[in-house]
Short mmCIF file of C-alpha atoms in Angstrom, two decimals:
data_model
loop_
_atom_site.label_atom_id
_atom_site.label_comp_id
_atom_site.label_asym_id
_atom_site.label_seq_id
_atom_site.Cartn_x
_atom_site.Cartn_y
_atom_site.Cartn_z
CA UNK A 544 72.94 41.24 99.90
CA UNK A 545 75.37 43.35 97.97
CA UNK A 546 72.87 45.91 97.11
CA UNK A 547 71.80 46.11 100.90
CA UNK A 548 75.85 46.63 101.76
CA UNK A 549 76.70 49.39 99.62
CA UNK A 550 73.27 51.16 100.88
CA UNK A 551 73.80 50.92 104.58
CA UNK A 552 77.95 51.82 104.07
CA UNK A 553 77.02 54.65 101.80
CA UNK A 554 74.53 56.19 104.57
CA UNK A 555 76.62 55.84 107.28
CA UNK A 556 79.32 57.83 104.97
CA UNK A 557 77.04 60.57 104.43
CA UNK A 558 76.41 60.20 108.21
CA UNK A 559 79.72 60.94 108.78
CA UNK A 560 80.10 63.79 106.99
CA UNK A 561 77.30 65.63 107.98
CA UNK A 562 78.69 65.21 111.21
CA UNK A 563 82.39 66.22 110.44
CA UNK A 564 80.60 69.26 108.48
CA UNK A 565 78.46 69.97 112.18
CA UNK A 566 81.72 69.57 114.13
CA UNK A 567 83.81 72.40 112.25
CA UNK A 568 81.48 74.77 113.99
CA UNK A 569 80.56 78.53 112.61
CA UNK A 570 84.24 79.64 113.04
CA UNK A 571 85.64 77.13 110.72
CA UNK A 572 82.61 77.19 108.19
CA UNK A 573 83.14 81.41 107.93
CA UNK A 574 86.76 82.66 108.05
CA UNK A 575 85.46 85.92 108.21
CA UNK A 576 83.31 85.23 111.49
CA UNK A 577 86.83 83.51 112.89
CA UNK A 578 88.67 86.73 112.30
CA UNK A 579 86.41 89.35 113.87
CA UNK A 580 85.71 87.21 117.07
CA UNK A 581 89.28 86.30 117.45
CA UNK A 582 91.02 89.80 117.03
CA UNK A 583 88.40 92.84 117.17
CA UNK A 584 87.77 94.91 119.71
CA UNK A 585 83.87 95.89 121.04
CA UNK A 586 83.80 99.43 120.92
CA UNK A 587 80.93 101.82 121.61
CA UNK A 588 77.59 100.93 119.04
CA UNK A 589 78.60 97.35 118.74
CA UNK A 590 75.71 95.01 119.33
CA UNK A 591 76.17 91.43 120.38
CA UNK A 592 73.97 88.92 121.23
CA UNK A 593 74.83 87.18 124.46
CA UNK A 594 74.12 83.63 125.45
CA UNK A 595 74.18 82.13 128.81
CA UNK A 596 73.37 78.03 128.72
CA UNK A 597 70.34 76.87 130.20
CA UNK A 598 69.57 80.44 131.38
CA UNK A 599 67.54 82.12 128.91
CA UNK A 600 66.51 84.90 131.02
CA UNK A 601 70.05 85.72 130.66
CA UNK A 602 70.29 85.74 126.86
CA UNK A 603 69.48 88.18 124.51
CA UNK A 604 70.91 91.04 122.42
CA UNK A 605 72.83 93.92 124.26
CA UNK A 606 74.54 97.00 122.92
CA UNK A 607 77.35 98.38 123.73
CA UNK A 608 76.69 101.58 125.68
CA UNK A 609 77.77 105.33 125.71
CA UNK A 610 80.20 104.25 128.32
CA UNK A 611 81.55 100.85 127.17
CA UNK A 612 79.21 98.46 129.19
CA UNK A 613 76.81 96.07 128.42
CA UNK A 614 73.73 95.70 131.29
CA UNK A 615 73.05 92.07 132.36
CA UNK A 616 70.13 91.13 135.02
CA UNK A 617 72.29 89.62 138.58
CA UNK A 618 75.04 91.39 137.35
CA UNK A 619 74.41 94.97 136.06
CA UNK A 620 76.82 97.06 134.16
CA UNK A 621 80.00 95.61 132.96
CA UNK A 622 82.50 96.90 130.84
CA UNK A 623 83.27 95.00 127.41
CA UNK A 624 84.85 98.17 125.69
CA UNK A 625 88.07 96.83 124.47
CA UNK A 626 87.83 93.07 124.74
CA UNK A 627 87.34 89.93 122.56
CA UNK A 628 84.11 88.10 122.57
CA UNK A 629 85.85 85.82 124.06
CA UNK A 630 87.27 87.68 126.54
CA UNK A 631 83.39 89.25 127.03
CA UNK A 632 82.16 86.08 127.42
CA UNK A 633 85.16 84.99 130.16
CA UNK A 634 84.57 87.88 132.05
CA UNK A 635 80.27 87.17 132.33
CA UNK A 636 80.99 83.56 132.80
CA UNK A 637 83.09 85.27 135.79
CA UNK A 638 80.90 87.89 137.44
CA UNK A 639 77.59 85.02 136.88
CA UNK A 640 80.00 82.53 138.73
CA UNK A 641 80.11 85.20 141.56
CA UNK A 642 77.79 84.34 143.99
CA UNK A 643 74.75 84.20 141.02
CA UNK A 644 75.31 80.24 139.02
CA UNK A 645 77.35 77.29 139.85
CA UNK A 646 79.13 76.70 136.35
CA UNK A 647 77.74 79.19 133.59
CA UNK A 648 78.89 78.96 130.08
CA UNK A 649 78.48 82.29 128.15
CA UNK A 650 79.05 82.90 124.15
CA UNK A 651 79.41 86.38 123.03
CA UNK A 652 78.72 86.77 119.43
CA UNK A 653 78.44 89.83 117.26
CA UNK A 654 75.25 90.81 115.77
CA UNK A 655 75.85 93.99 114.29
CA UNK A 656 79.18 96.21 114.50
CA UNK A 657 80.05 99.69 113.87
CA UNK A 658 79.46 100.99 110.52
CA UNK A 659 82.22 101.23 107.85
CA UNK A 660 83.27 104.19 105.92
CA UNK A 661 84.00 104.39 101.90
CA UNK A 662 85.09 107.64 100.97
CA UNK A 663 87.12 108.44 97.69
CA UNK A 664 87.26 106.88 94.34
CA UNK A 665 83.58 105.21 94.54
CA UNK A 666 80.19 106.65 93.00
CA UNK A 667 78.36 106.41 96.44
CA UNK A 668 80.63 107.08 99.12
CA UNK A 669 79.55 107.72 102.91
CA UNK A 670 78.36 105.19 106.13
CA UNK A 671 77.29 101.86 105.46
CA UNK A 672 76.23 98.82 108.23
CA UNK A 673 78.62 96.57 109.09
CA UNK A 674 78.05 92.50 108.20
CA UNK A 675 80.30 89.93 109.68
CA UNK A 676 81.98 88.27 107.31
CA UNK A 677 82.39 91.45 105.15
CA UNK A 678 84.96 91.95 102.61
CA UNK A 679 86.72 95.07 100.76
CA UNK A 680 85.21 94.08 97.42
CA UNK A 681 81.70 93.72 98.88
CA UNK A 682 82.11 96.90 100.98
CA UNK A 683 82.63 99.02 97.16
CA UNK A 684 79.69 97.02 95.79
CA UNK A 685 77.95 98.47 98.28
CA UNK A 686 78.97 102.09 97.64
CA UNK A 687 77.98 101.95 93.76
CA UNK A 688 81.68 100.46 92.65
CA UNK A 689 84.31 102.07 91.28
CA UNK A 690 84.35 105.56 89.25
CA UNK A 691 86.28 105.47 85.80
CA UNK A 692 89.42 107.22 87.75
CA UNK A 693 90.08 104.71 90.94
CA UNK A 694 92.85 102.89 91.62
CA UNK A 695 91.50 98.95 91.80
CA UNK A 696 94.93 97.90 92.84
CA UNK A 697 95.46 99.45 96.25
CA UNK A 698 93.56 101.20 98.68
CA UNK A 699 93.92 102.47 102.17
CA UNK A 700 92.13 101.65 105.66
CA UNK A 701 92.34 103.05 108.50
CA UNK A 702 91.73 101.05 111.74
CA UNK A 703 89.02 102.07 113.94
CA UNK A 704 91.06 100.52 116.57
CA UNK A 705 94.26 101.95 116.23
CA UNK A 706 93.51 105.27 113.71
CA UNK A 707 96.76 104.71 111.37
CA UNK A 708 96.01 104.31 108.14
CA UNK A 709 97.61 101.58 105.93
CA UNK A 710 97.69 101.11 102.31
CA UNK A 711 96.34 97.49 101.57
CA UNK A 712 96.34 95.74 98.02
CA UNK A 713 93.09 94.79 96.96
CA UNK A 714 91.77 91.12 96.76
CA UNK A 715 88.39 89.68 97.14
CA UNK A 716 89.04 88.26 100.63
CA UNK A 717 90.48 91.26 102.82
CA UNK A 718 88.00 91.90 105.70
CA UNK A 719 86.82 94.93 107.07
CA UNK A 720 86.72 95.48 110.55
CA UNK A 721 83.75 97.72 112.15
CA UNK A 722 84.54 100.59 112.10
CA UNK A 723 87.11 100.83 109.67
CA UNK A 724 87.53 103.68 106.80
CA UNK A 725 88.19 102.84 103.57
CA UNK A 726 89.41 105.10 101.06
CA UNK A 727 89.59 104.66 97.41
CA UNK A 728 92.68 106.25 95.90
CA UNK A 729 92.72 107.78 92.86
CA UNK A 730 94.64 106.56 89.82
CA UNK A 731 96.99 108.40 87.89
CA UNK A 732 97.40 107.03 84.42
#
């Protein structure tokens, strides 16, 4: 009897945290996912995959067009330069709610942003794809590391979304945004 007790309060302890682990949700399980669909902005060559509930028809990958609009069937063009994925996915859930579905939930996620820049201080410098949940040290793994004269204590980015450039002190969790440029200072002794 004792043996049969600790087995079924051991599974439903593992039952419960396999469902706390579900419950946290891709936002809580990737910081890095959090941060780029909480604060960036879609810009022109982003591509995000958009899902409407129960309306598959509806769902599917769309880019980010020339002129800042995504192209939905029911709804046609509508502008997403600018805004949040959630703010995307408020204003579809709005225009669908528009004469086209009673109560539609959208989620707009991103798929694939703008490319990055390295340039400086690092053997393969130039355009690389953008990955959610990139960071600074993965982005100069990617260009071929360091050369023997960088500076591995502070670099500078500038902001595809507001074009100043900031110096930022290296650590193995700073994101990078789409479309941000990274440069690679050189060191002097």
């Amino acid at each position: 009897m004792g043996i049969l007790r600790f087995a079924v309060s051991a599974s439903l302890a593992l039952g419960v945290a396999v469902i706390a682990a579900c419950s946290t949700g891709p936002a809580m399980a990737n910081p890095q996912a959090a941060s780029v669909s909480d604060s960036y902005r879609l810009g022109v060559g982003d591509e995000i995959k958009i899902t409407v509930y129960d309306e598959p028809t509806l769902s599917g990958p769309k880019v980010v067009d020339g002129q800042g609009a995504i192209t939905m069937d029911f709804i046609g063009a509508t502008e997403v330069k600018g805004l949040t994925l959630s703010e995307a996915s408020r204003l579809i859930e709005a225009k669908l709610k528009d004469g086209w579905l009673r109560d539609p939930k959208v989620i707009a996620e991103m798929t694939k942003g703008r490319p990055y820049y390295i340039l400086g201080e690092v053997n393969r410098a130039g355009e690389y794809p953008f990955t959610s949940g990139l960071t600074i040290m993965n982005a100069i793994a990617a260009a071929g590391d360091f050369t023997y004269r960088a500076d591995k204590k502070k670099i500078m980015v500038t902001s595809a979304d507001t074009g100043v450039e900031r110096e930022v002190k290296l650590s193995p969790t700073t994101p990078v945004q789409p479309g941000d440029r990274i440069r690679i200072l050189e060191r002097y002794f």
